[in-house]
mmCIF file of C-alpha atoms in Angstrom:
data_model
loop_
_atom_site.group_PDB
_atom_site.id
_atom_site.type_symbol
_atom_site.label_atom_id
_atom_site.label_comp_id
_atom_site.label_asym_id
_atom_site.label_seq_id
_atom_site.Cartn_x
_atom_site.Cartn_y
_atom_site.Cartn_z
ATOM 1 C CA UNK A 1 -28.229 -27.466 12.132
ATOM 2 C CA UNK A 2 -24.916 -26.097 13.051
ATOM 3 C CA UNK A 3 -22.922 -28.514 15.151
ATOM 4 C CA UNK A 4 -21.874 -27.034 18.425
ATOM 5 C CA UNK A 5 -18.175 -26.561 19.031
ATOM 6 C CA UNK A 6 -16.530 -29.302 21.552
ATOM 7 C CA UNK A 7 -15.299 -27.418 24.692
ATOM 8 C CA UNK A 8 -11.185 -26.550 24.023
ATOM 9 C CA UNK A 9 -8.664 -26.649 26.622
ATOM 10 C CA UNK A 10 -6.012 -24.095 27.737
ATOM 11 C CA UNK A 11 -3.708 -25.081 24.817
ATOM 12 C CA UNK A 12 -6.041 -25.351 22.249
ATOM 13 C CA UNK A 13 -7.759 -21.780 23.562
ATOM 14 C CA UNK A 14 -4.253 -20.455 23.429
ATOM 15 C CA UNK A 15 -3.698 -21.491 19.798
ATOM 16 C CA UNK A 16 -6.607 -20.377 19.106
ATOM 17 C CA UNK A 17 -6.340 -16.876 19.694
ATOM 18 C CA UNK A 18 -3.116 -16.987 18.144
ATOM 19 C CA UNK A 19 -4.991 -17.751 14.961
ATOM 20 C CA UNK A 20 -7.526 -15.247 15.204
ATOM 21 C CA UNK A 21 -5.641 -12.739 15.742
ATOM 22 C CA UNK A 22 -3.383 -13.664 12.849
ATOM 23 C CA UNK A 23 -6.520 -13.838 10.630
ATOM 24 C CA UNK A 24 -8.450 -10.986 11.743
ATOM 25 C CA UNK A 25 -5.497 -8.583 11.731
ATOM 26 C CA UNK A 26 -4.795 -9.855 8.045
ATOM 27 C CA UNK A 27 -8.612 -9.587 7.428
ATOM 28 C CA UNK A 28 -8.426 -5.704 8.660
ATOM 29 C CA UNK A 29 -5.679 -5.139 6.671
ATOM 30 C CA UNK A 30 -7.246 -6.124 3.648
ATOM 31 C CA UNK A 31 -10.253 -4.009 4.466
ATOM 32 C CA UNK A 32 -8.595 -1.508 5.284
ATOM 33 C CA UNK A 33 -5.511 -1.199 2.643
ATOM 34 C CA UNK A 34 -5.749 -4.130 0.403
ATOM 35 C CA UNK A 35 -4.246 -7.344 0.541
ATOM 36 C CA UNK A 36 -1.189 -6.549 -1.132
ATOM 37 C CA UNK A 37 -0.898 -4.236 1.888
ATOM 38 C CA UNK A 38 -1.127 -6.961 4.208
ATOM 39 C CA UNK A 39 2.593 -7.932 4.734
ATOM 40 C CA UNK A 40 3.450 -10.909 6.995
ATOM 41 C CA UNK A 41 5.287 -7.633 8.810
ATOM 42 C CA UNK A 42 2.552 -5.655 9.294
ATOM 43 C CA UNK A 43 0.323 -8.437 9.932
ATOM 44 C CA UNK A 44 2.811 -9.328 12.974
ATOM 45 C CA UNK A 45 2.539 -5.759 14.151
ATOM 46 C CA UNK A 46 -1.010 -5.513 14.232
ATOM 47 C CA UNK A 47 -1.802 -9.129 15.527
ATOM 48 C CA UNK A 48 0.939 -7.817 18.347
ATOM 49 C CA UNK A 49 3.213 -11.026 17.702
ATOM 50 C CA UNK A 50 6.150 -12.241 15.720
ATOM 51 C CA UNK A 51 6.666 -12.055 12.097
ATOM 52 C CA UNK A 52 7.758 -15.844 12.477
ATOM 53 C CA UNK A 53 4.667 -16.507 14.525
ATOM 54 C CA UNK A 54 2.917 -15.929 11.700
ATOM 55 C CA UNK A 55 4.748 -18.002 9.266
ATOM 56 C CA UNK A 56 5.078 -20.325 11.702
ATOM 57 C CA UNK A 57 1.271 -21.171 11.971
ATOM 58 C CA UNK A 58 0.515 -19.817 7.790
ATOM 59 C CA UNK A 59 4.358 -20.646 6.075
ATOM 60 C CA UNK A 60 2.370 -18.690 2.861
ATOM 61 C CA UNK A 61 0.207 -15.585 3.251
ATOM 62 C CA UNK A 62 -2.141 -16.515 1.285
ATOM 63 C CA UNK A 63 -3.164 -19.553 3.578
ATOM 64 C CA UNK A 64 -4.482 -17.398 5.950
ATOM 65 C CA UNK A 65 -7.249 -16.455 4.255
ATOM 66 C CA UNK A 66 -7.822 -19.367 2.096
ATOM 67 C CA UNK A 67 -6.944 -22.490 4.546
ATOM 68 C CA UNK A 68 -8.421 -25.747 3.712
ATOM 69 C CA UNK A 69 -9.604 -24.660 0.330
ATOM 70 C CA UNK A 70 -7.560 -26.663 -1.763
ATOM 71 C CA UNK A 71 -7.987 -29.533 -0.276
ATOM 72 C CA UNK A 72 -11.956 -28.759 0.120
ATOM 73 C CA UNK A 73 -11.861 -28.413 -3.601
ATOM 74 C CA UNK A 74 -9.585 -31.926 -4.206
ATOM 75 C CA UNK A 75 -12.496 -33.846 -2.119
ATOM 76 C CA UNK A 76 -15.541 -32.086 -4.370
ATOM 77 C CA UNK A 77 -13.480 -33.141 -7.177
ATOM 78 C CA UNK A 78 -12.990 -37.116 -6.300
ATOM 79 C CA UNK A 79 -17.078 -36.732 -5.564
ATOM 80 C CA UNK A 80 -17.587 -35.796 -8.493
ATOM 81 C CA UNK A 81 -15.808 -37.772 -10.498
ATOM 82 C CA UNK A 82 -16.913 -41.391 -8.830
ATOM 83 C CA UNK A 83 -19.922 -43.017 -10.278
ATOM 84 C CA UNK A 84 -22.363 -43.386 -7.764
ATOM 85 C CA UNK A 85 -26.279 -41.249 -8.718
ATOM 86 C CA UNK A 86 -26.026 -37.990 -10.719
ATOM 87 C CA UNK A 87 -24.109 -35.322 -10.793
ATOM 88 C CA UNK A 88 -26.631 -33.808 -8.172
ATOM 89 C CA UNK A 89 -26.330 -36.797 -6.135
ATOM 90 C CA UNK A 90 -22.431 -36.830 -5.922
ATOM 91 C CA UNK A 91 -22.669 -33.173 -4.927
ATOM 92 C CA UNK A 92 -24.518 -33.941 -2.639
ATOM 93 C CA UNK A 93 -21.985 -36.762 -1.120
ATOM 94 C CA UNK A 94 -19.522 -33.990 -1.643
ATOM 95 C CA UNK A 95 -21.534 -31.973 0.773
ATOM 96 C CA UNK A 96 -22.381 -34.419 3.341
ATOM 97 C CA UNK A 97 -18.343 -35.056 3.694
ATOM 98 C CA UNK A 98 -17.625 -31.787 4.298
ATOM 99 C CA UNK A 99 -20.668 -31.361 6.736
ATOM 100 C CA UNK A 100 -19.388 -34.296 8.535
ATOM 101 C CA UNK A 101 -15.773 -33.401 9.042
ATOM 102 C CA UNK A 102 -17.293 -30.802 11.659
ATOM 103 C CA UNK A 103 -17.838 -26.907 11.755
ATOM 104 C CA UNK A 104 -15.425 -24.329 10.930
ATOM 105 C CA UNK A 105 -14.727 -22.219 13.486
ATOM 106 C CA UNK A 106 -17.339 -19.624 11.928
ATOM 107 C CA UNK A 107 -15.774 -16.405 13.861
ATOM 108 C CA UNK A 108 -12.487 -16.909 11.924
ATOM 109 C CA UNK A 109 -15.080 -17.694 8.652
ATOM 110 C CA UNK A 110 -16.602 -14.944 8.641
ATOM 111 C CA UNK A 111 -12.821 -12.657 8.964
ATOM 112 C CA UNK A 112 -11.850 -14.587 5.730
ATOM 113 C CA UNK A 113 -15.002 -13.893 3.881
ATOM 114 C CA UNK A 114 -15.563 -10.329 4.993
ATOM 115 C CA UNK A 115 -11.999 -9.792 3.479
ATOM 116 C CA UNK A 116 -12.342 -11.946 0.087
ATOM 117 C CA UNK A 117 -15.628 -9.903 -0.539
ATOM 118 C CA UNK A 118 -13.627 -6.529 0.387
ATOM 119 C CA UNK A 119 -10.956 -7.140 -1.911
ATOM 120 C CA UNK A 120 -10.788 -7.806 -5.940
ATOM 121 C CA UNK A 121 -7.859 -10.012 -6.585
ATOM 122 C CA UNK A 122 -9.098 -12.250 -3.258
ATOM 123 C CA UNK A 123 -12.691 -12.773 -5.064
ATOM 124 C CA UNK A 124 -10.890 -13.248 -8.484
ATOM 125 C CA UNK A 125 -8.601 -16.149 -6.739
ATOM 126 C CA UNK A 126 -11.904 -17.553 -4.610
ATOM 127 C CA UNK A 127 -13.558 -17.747 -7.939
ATOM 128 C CA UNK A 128 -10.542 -19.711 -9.126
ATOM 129 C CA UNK A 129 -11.111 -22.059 -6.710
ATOM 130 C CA UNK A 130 -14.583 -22.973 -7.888
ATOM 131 C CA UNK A 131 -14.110 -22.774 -11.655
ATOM 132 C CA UNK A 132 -12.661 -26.171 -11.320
ATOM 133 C CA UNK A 133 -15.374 -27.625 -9.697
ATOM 134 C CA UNK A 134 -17.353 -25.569 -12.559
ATOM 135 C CA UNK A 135 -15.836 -27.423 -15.023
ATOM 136 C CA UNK A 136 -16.505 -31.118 -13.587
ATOM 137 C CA UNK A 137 -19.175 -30.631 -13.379
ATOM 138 C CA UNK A 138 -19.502 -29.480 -17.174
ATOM 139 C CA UNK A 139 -17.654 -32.983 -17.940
ATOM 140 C CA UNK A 140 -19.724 -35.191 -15.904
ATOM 141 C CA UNK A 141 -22.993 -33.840 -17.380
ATOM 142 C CA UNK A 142 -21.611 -34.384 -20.808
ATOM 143 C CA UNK A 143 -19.964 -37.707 -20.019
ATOM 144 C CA UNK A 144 -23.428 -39.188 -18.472
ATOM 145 C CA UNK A 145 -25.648 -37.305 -21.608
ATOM 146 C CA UNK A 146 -23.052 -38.069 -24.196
ATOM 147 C CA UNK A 147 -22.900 -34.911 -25.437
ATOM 148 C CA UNK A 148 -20.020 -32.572 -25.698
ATOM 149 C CA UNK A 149 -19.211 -29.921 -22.741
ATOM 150 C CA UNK A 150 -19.040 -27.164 -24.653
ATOM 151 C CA UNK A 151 -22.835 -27.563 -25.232
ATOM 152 C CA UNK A 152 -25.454 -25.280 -23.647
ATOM 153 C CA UNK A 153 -27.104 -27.714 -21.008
ATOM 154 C CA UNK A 154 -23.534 -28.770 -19.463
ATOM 155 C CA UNK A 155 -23.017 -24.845 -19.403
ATOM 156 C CA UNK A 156 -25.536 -24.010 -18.206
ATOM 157 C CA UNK A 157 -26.040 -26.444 -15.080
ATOM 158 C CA UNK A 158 -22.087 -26.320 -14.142
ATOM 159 C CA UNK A 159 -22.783 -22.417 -13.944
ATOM 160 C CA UNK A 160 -25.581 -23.010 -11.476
ATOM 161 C CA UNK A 161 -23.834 -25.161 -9.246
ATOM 162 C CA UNK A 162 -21.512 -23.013 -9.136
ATOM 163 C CA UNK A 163 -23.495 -20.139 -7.869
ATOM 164 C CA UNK A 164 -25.129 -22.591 -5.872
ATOM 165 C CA UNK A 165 -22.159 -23.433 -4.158
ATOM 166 C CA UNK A 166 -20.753 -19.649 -3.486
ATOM 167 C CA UNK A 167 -24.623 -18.805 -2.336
ATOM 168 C CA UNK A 168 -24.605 -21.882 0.296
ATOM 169 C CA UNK A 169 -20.833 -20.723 1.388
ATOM 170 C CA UNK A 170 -21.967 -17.451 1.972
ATOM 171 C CA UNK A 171 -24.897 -18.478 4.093
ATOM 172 C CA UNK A 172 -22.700 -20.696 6.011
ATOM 173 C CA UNK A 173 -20.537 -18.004 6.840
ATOM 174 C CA UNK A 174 -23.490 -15.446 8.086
ATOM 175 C CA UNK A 175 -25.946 -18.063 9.618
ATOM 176 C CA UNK A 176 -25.286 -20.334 12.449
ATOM 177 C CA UNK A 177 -28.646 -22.566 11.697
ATOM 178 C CA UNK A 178 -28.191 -23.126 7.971
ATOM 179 C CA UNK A 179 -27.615 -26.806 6.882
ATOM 180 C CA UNK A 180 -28.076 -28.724 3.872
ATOM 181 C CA UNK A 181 -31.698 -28.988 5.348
ATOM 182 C CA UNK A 182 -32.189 -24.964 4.980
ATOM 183 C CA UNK A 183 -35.337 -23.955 2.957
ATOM 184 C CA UNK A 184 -32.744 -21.852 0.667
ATOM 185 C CA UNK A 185 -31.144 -24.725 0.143
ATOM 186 C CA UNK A 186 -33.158 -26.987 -0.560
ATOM 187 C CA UNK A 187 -34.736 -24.722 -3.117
ATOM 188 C CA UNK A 188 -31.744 -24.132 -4.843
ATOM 189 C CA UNK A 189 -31.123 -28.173 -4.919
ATOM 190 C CA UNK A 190 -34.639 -29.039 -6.581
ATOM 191 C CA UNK A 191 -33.791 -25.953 -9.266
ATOM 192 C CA UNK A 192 -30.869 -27.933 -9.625
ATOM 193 C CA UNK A 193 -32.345 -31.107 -9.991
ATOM 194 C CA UNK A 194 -34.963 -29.225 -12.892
ATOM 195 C CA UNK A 195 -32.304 -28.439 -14.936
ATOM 196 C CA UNK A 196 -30.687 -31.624 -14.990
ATOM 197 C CA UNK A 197 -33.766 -33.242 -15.925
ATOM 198 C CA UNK A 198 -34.309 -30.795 -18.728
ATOM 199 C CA UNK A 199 -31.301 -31.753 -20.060
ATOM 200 C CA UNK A 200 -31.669 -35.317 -20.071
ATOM 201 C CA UNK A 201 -35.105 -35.002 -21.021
ATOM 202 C CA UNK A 202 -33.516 -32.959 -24.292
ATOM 203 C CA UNK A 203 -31.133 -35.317 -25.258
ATOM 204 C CA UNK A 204 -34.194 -38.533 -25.272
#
């Protein structure tokens, strides 16, 4: 269950809107001409602010859209490579963390997303971001079945987590009520936890 948002004050609603409007104008861009269209420039115009206002708050363009994600990516990776349960269970931890460093704001979520989807080079780089979560979980599978990455079953279950994953992001994005407790989710989780077991039960 979504967590609700904590009540702002005049500052905080000021920088807010100073950040939406900075992300939807680059979102509309995007839509509406591509992201290489969507100069800092242009972005100023249409958010109705400064060029420097904008680098002041993103200093690169392409934070705006994808703020956080490096970082969200660096904590999935430490998950996954610590040794506590599976590789389902340290996703899982992975999860939980994020979950517990509190709600995005989901209006400017949903901006970002509607644009990545919109555009082809921001879906190739968002897929970028997840390949290397992909492929640790490729090398902890192997590591913990002692068998070699490159094999089917690590294949195989890295490339369901990481449809997983983009799946759960997108319902994040589109549904206020969906939590690691969501039906869809935990679905996808036990499919999850079937193909690790085939795997391991393969390699006995």
């Amino acid at each position: 269950m979504a967590t609700p948002q904590p009540q702002l004050g005049l500052r905080e609603r000021k920088n807010r809107r100073t950040r939406l409007a900075i992300v939807k104008a680059t979102a509309e861009l995007t839509i509406e001409f591509g992201y290489s269209a969507a100069t800092i420039p242009r972005i100023a115009e249409r958010a109705d602010i400064a060029p420097r206002t904008v680098s002041t708050w993103f200093p690169a363009k392409d934070d705006i859209l994808f703020e956080g994600a490096e970082q969200t990516i660096e904590r999935g990776t430490l998950h996954l490579r610590s040794t506590e349960g599976d590789v389902i269970d340290r996703l899982l931890a992975w999860f939980h963390d994020e979950d517990a460093r509190g709600e995005p704001d989901r209006e400017l979520a949903r901006l970002r997303n509607d644009a990545i989807q919109h555009d082809p080079e921001l879906r190739a780089r968002y897929r970028q971001f997840f390949e290397r979560v992909q492929l640790e979980v490729a090398d902890v599978v192997a590591r913990d079945q002692s068998v070699a990455r490159g094999d089917m079953g690590p294949q195989l279950l890295a490339g369901a987590v990481m449809a997983f994953i983009q799946q759960m992001a997108a319902m994040s994005v589109r549904d206020d009520t969906s939590g690691l407790d969501d039906p869809q989710i935990v679905t996808g989780l036990a499919f999850l936890r079937a193909g690790l077991a085939s795997i391991q039960t393969s390699q006995r």
